[in-house]
Amino acid sequence: MGMTNRTAFRTCPLCEALCGLELTMDGDQVVRVRGDKADPFSQGFICPKGASFGKLDGDPDKLAAPLVDGAEATWDDAFTTVGARLRRIIDEHGKNAVAVYLGNPSAHGIAGPMYSPMIVRGIGTKSVFSASTSDQMPKHVSTGYMFGDPLAIPVPDLDRTGYLLMLGANPLESNGSLCSAPDFPGRLKALRERGGRLVVVDPRKTRTAGLADRHVPIRPGTDAWFLFSLVHTLFTEDLTALRHEVDGLERLRELAADFSPEATAAVTGVPAEVTREIARELAAAETAAVYGRIGTHTQSFGTLSSWLADVLNVLTGNLDRAGGAMFPKPAHWGGKRNRPYTTGRWRSRVRGLPEANGELPVATLAEEIETPGEGQIKALITIGGNPVLSAPNGERIGKALEHLEFMVSVDPYLNETTAHADVLLPPPPHTRTPHYDLALLGFTVRNYARYSPPAADKGDRPAEWEILARIASEVTGMSPEDLDEMVITGALRKAGREDLRAELGPAGAEARLDMMLRLGPYGLRLADIVDGVDLGPLQPRLEEILVRERVDLCPEPFAADVARMRSTALPDGFVLIGRRHLRSNNSWMHNISSLVGGSNQCTLRVHPDDAAKLGVGDGQQVRVTSRAGEVEVPLECNDEMMPGVVSLPHGWGHGRNGSRTRVAAQNAGVSVNTLTDEQEIDPLSGNAVFNGVPVRLAPLG
Ligand SMILES: Nc1nc2c(c(=O)[nH]1)N[C@H]1C(S)=C(S)[C@@H](COP(=O)(O)OP(=O)(O)OC[C@H]3O[C@@H](n4cnc5c(=O)[nH]c(N)nc54)[C@H](O)[C@@H]3O)O[C@H]1N2
Ligand SMILES: Nc1nc2c(c(=O)[nH]1)N[C@H]1C(S)=C(S)[C@@H](COP(=O)(O)OP(=O)(O)OC[C@H]3O[C@@H](n4cnc5c(=O)[nH]c(N)nc54)[C@H](O)[C@@H]3O)O[C@H]1N2
Ligand code: SF4
Ligand SMILES: [Mo]
């Protein structure tokens, strides 16, 4: 460390926990990372990924300049090419021929949330896809129909609850999701120390389950049955404690009648007396919260599970009260939605799948590219996404990308997806970007805000928001400044606050954010939140959210989908689930040597009894086959697994088709999404099914 060292502070962008980082910078290089003790939310906590933030930021495999047809180009040439080719495809084939795919990192910051809608609107395309339909779309749909706003997702009031029923989440590895809480593990320990109880429902005895008072193994994909039997028990044992005006109570009671704990036990594998005990505990707890995450979302009954979790919060009187499930109030909150939520305003062309939140399911992306006819996708813009590894039947997507007339990717890496792009636009390292978590600050367990100015000069490279603004500019013919000015003027006029314009600075991402904060519920300015501001514990605010006057406990589309539960036959062979590792993040952190190796391996975890029956030992190769495809992978005996259930992590399968991630290629693994089936979705949300995938196992000689 030289004399030029300085300290910079910013929010870690790597997961949803939003930890504050203290960076030691030598020029534009990060030479040391520590937790920011002064951050009021994370108070110095970081995890191993945060500690590797400097290595990720400075990874030599990241691209420094745009690529056009595989050769380095200037930014101007790259943007001109993008503009000319997109406009030509729109002219020849129409707006919907240009698709947009938004990946996970595009939800972490300001660039994606602010500027990708401008690209989508600028093109006028309905071919919009994102990682949300590989992830949490069921939650948007369930909260949309129940409360009116698909983004108003209740989070467990982690620091005050007396009882947490957690399903399909493993925050000891993931650090939490749709529930931003730095040091989630510490907060769970604190819950138990103050006498609270933690119950974890998961087919695998995860590290989180290891911390719980009770671990309930469940057969993958059957959470809706289990949750329904909790609802059933609350009704039949007269344990409900409603505090809100609701619609649909009687309809719900009728639907729940068939789902007694005795009737669902054969489906879920959860003994009836365990279910009854949990229902009674939930009802008796002073405060309680039911929280389901990705294990309950990425399954065939994702929306029903998501709905029933919040039904339980409502029925036990725990919605919208301290210690229960509460609605955060972000500093940039723009006010109540003004029209009721609905899905299916348009449908996908090939399979007729309904739109949700303005998006079509990523499970239908490949066939929309492959299938000729009016509206066929001819061009694709990916922004921070790697669907070839992360989407269901990614293999098929990879092949489909070959058929595109044009593809542009905004991504720092040449990987399994972006290697197909004609133009690759690499955003600068994160340290050189202004940062505010426009999406994730809506899911915090305390109200909190932090803005991070760039920690280093971006030089002559455009920031990610400028890259996206420039793409919007190319397709609209308006300058980026004019586009931003239009947004600012419109919002200020609507709020009757034109007087603020003079205080905001030149049109751009920071001016827009500053404006949102000033118009927001706390009247903050950008400059106020640079060190992080604690805005207090969550407060009851259901009235501010509800679009209709009452909570809809039993939305009609959900009631109709219950019939599908009755006609579903569960697979009788092995079923596959996913797995996350603390030192991984989806597909893009296997290129940092300190984050791979050790227990972070692409292995198929199998219960030892199942392995013995197959005659396969630890480390031996097995062939795993599904309807969609097959992989060969080393087996790992692990008694955390529920018998009959096998687990493979996602995000592996590197080093293919022209990618250039050299460390990742050395320990490539296989892609679980070669096995997952794009034809299986949760029909209400279009979400992918990653859990409960039927597979066959065969030993390899
Ligand atoms: N089988 C299975 N599949 C899954 C899951 C599972 O549990 N099981 N999980 C699903 C979930 S929850 C998600 S969110 C999806 C993720 O799906 P995707 O978002 O499609 O995949 P990621 O691997 O997150 O890809 C992130 C991409 O962003 C790039 N990137 C990194 N930082 C930046 C940045 O600052 N700017 C830009 N523009 N790009 C950046 C990376 O190089 C990488 O190409 O995967 C899903 N896939
Ligand atoms: N270290 C690390 N952190 C991450 C990520 C990462 O890849 N690595 N990804 C980030 C992203 S994009 C997201 S969305 C979040 C996700 O955050 P979490 O939702 O906490 O995700 P997981 O750790 O995959 O935990 C899901 C759990 O569901 C269980 N499960 C599988 N099938 C079922 C089922 O049918 N029912 C029930 N009840 N449980 C089931 C799995 O065994 C697993 O333990 O994590 C984020 N944080
Ligand atoms: S928990 Fe998430 S936000 Fe915190 S340091 Fe780790 S990766 Fe970063
Ligand atoms: Mo995710």
Short mmCIF file of N, CA and C in Angstrom, two decimals, residues 85-142:
data_model
loop_
_atom_site.label_atom_id
_atom_site.label_comp_id
_atom_site.label_asym_id
_atom_site.label_seq_id
_atom_site.Cartn_x
_atom_site.Cartn_y
_atom_site.Cartn_z
N ARG A 85 -28.34 -1.20 -36.29
CA ARG A 85 -28.84 -2.57 -36.48
C ARG A 85 -30.19 -2.76 -35.77
N LEU A 86 -30.36 -2.16 -34.61
CA LEU A 86 -31.66 -2.30 -33.94
C LEU A 86 -32.75 -1.61 -34.76
N ARG A 87 -32.45 -0.41 -35.24
CA ARG A 87 -33.47 0.33 -36.02
C ARG A 87 -33.86 -0.43 -37.29
N ARG A 88 -32.87 -1.07 -37.89
CA ARG A 88 -33.18 -1.82 -39.11
C ARG A 88 -34.11 -3.00 -38.81
N ILE A 89 -33.83 -3.69 -37.71
CA ILE A 89 -34.68 -4.85 -37.37
C ILE A 89 -36.09 -4.39 -36.99
N ILE A 90 -36.18 -3.27 -36.28
CA ILE A 90 -37.52 -2.74 -35.93
C ILE A 90 -38.27 -2.37 -37.22
N ASP A 91 -37.57 -1.74 -38.16
CA ASP A 91 -38.22 -1.36 -39.43
C ASP A 91 -38.70 -2.58 -40.20
N GLU A 92 -37.84 -3.60 -40.24
CA GLU A 92 -38.17 -4.77 -41.07
C GLU A 92 -39.15 -5.73 -40.40
N HIS A 93 -39.02 -5.89 -39.08
CA HIS A 93 -39.79 -6.97 -38.43
C HIS A 93 -40.71 -6.48 -37.32
N GLY A 94 -40.68 -5.21 -37.02
CA GLY A 94 -41.58 -4.69 -35.98
C GLY A 94 -40.90 -4.64 -34.62
N LYS A 95 -41.56 -3.92 -33.71
CA LYS A 95 -40.98 -3.64 -32.39
C LYS A 95 -40.77 -4.90 -31.56
N ASN A 96 -41.74 -5.83 -31.62
CA ASN A 96 -41.62 -7.02 -30.77
C ASN A 96 -40.52 -7.96 -31.23
N ALA A 97 -39.94 -7.69 -32.40
CA ALA A 97 -38.83 -8.52 -32.87
C ALA A 97 -37.54 -8.24 -32.09
N VAL A 98 -37.54 -7.14 -31.33
CA VAL A 98 -36.38 -6.86 -30.48
C VAL A 98 -36.75 -7.19 -29.04
N ALA A 99 -36.06 -8.18 -28.48
CA ALA A 99 -36.33 -8.60 -27.10
C ALA A 99 -35.27 -8.03 -26.16
N VAL A 100 -35.66 -7.88 -24.90
CA VAL A 100 -34.73 -7.43 -23.87
C VAL A 100 -34.73 -8.48 -22.77
N TYR A 101 -33.54 -8.87 -22.31
CA TYR A 101 -33.43 -9.76 -21.14
C TYR A 101 -32.62 -9.05 -20.06
N LEU A 102 -33.23 -8.88 -18.91
CA LEU A 102 -32.56 -8.22 -17.79
C LEU A 102 -32.14 -9.26 -16.76
N GLY A 103 -30.85 -9.28 -16.45
CA GLY A 103 -30.35 -10.26 -15.49
C GLY A 103 -30.33 -9.70 -14.08
N ASN A 104 -29.88 -10.53 -13.18
CA ASN A 104 -29.90 -10.20 -11.76
C ASN A 104 -29.12 -8.94 -11.39
N PRO A 105 -27.85 -8.76 -11.83
CA PRO A 105 -27.13 -7.54 -11.43
C PRO A 105 -27.82 -6.26 -11.90
N SER A 106 -28.66 -6.36 -12.93
CA SER A 106 -29.33 -5.14 -13.39
C SER A 106 -30.40 -4.69 -12.39
N ALA A 107 -30.70 -5.53 -11.38
CA ALA A 107 -31.61 -5.09 -10.32
C ALA A 107 -30.85 -4.52 -9.12
N HIS A 108 -29.52 -4.60 -9.16
CA HIS A 108 -28.71 -4.10 -8.05
C HIS A 108 -28.11 -2.75 -8.40
N GLY A 109 -28.84 -1.69 -8.25
CA GLY A 109 -28.23 -0.40 -8.53
C GLY A 109 -29.24 0.56 -9.13
N ILE A 110 -28.74 1.56 -9.85
CA ILE A 110 -29.64 2.54 -10.46
C ILE A 110 -29.77 2.35 -11.97
N ALA A 111 -28.73 1.81 -12.60
CA ALA A 111 -28.74 1.78 -14.07
C ALA A 111 -29.91 0.97 -14.60
N GLY A 112 -30.04 -0.27 -14.17
CA GLY A 112 -31.10 -1.15 -14.68
C GLY A 112 -32.50 -0.63 -14.36
N PRO A 113 -32.79 -0.40 -13.06
CA PRO A 113 -34.14 0.06 -12.74
C PRO A 113 -34.53 1.38 -13.40
N MET A 114 -33.59 2.30 -13.59
CA MET A 114 -33.95 3.59 -14.19
C MET A 114 -33.96 3.55 -15.71
N TYR A 115 -32.99 2.87 -16.30
CA TYR A 115 -32.80 3.04 -17.74
C TYR A 115 -33.29 1.88 -18.60
N SER A 116 -33.39 0.66 -18.01
CA SER A 116 -33.91 -0.40 -18.90
C SER A 116 -35.37 -0.15 -19.26
N PRO A 117 -36.22 0.43 -18.37
CA PRO A 117 -37.57 0.76 -18.84
C PRO A 117 -37.56 1.77 -19.99
N MET A 118 -36.56 2.64 -20.03
CA MET A 118 -36.49 3.62 -21.12
C MET A 118 -36.12 2.94 -22.44
N ILE A 119 -35.29 1.90 -22.34
CA ILE A 119 -34.95 1.14 -23.56
C ILE A 119 -36.19 0.40 -24.05
N VAL A 120 -36.87 -0.26 -23.11
CA VAL A 120 -38.06 -1.04 -23.48
C VAL A 120 -39.12 -0.13 -24.09
N ARG A 121 -39.39 1.00 -23.44
CA ARG A 121 -40.41 1.92 -23.97
C ARG A 121 -39.94 2.58 -25.26
N GLY A 122 -38.65 2.86 -25.31
CA GLY A 122 -38.10 3.48 -26.52
C GLY A 122 -38.30 2.59 -27.73
N ILE A 123 -38.10 1.28 -27.55
CA ILE A 123 -38.32 0.34 -28.66
C ILE A 123 -39.82 0.13 -28.84
N GLY A 124 -40.54 0.10 -27.72
CA GLY A 124 -41.98 -0.20 -27.76
C GLY A 124 -42.24 -1.69 -27.82
N THR A 125 -41.29 -2.49 -27.28
CA THR A 125 -41.42 -3.94 -27.40
C THR A 125 -42.16 -4.56 -26.22
N LYS A 126 -42.91 -5.61 -26.51
CA LYS A 126 -43.52 -6.42 -25.45
C LYS A 126 -42.71 -7.67 -25.19
N SER A 127 -41.61 -7.85 -25.92
CA SER A 127 -40.75 -9.02 -25.73
C SER A 127 -39.74 -8.73 -24.63
N VAL A 128 -40.23 -8.68 -23.40
CA VAL A 128 -39.38 -8.36 -22.26
C VAL A 128 -39.29 -9.59 -21.37
N PHE A 129 -38.05 -9.94 -21.02
CA PHE A 129 -37.79 -11.13 -20.20
C PHE A 129 -36.81 -10.72 -19.12
N SER A 130 -36.83 -11.44 -18.00
CA SER A 130 -35.80 -11.16 -17.00
C SER A 130 -35.58 -12.36 -16.11
N ALA A 131 -34.56 -12.24 -15.26
CA ALA A 131 -34.30 -13.29 -14.28
C ALA A 131 -35.44 -13.39 -13.26
N SER A 132 -36.34 -12.42 -13.23
CA SER A 132 -37.45 -12.49 -12.27
C SER A 132 -38.32 -13.72 -12.48
N THR A 133 -38.45 -14.19 -13.74
CA THR A 133 -39.25 -15.40 -13.95
C THR A 133 -38.42 -16.67 -13.77
N SER A 134 -37.17 -16.52 -13.31
CA SER A 134 -36.40 -17.66 -12.81
C SER A 134 -36.29 -17.53 -11.30
N ASP A 135 -37.11 -16.67 -10.72
CA ASP A 135 -36.83 -16.28 -9.34
C ASP A 135 -38.13 -15.96 -8.59
N GLN A 136 -38.44 -14.66 -8.45
CA GLN A 136 -39.47 -14.25 -7.49
C GLN A 136 -40.78 -13.82 -8.10
N MET A 137 -41.01 -14.05 -9.41
CA MET A 137 -42.25 -13.57 -10.00
C MET A 137 -43.51 -14.03 -9.24
N PRO A 138 -43.54 -15.26 -8.70
CA PRO A 138 -44.73 -15.66 -7.95
C PRO A 138 -45.05 -14.70 -6.80
N LYS A 139 -44.02 -14.15 -6.19
CA LYS A 139 -44.26 -13.23 -5.07
C LYS A 139 -44.88 -11.93 -5.57
N HIS A 140 -44.41 -11.43 -6.71
CA HIS A 140 -45.02 -10.21 -7.27
C HIS A 140 -46.49 -10.46 -7.59
N VAL A 141 -46.76 -11.61 -8.18
CA VAL A 141 -48.14 -11.90 -8.59
C VAL A 141 -49.02 -12.06 -7.35
N SER A 142 -48.53 -12.76 -6.33
CA SER A 142 -49.39 -12.96 -5.16
C SER A 142 -49.62 -11.64 -4.42
#
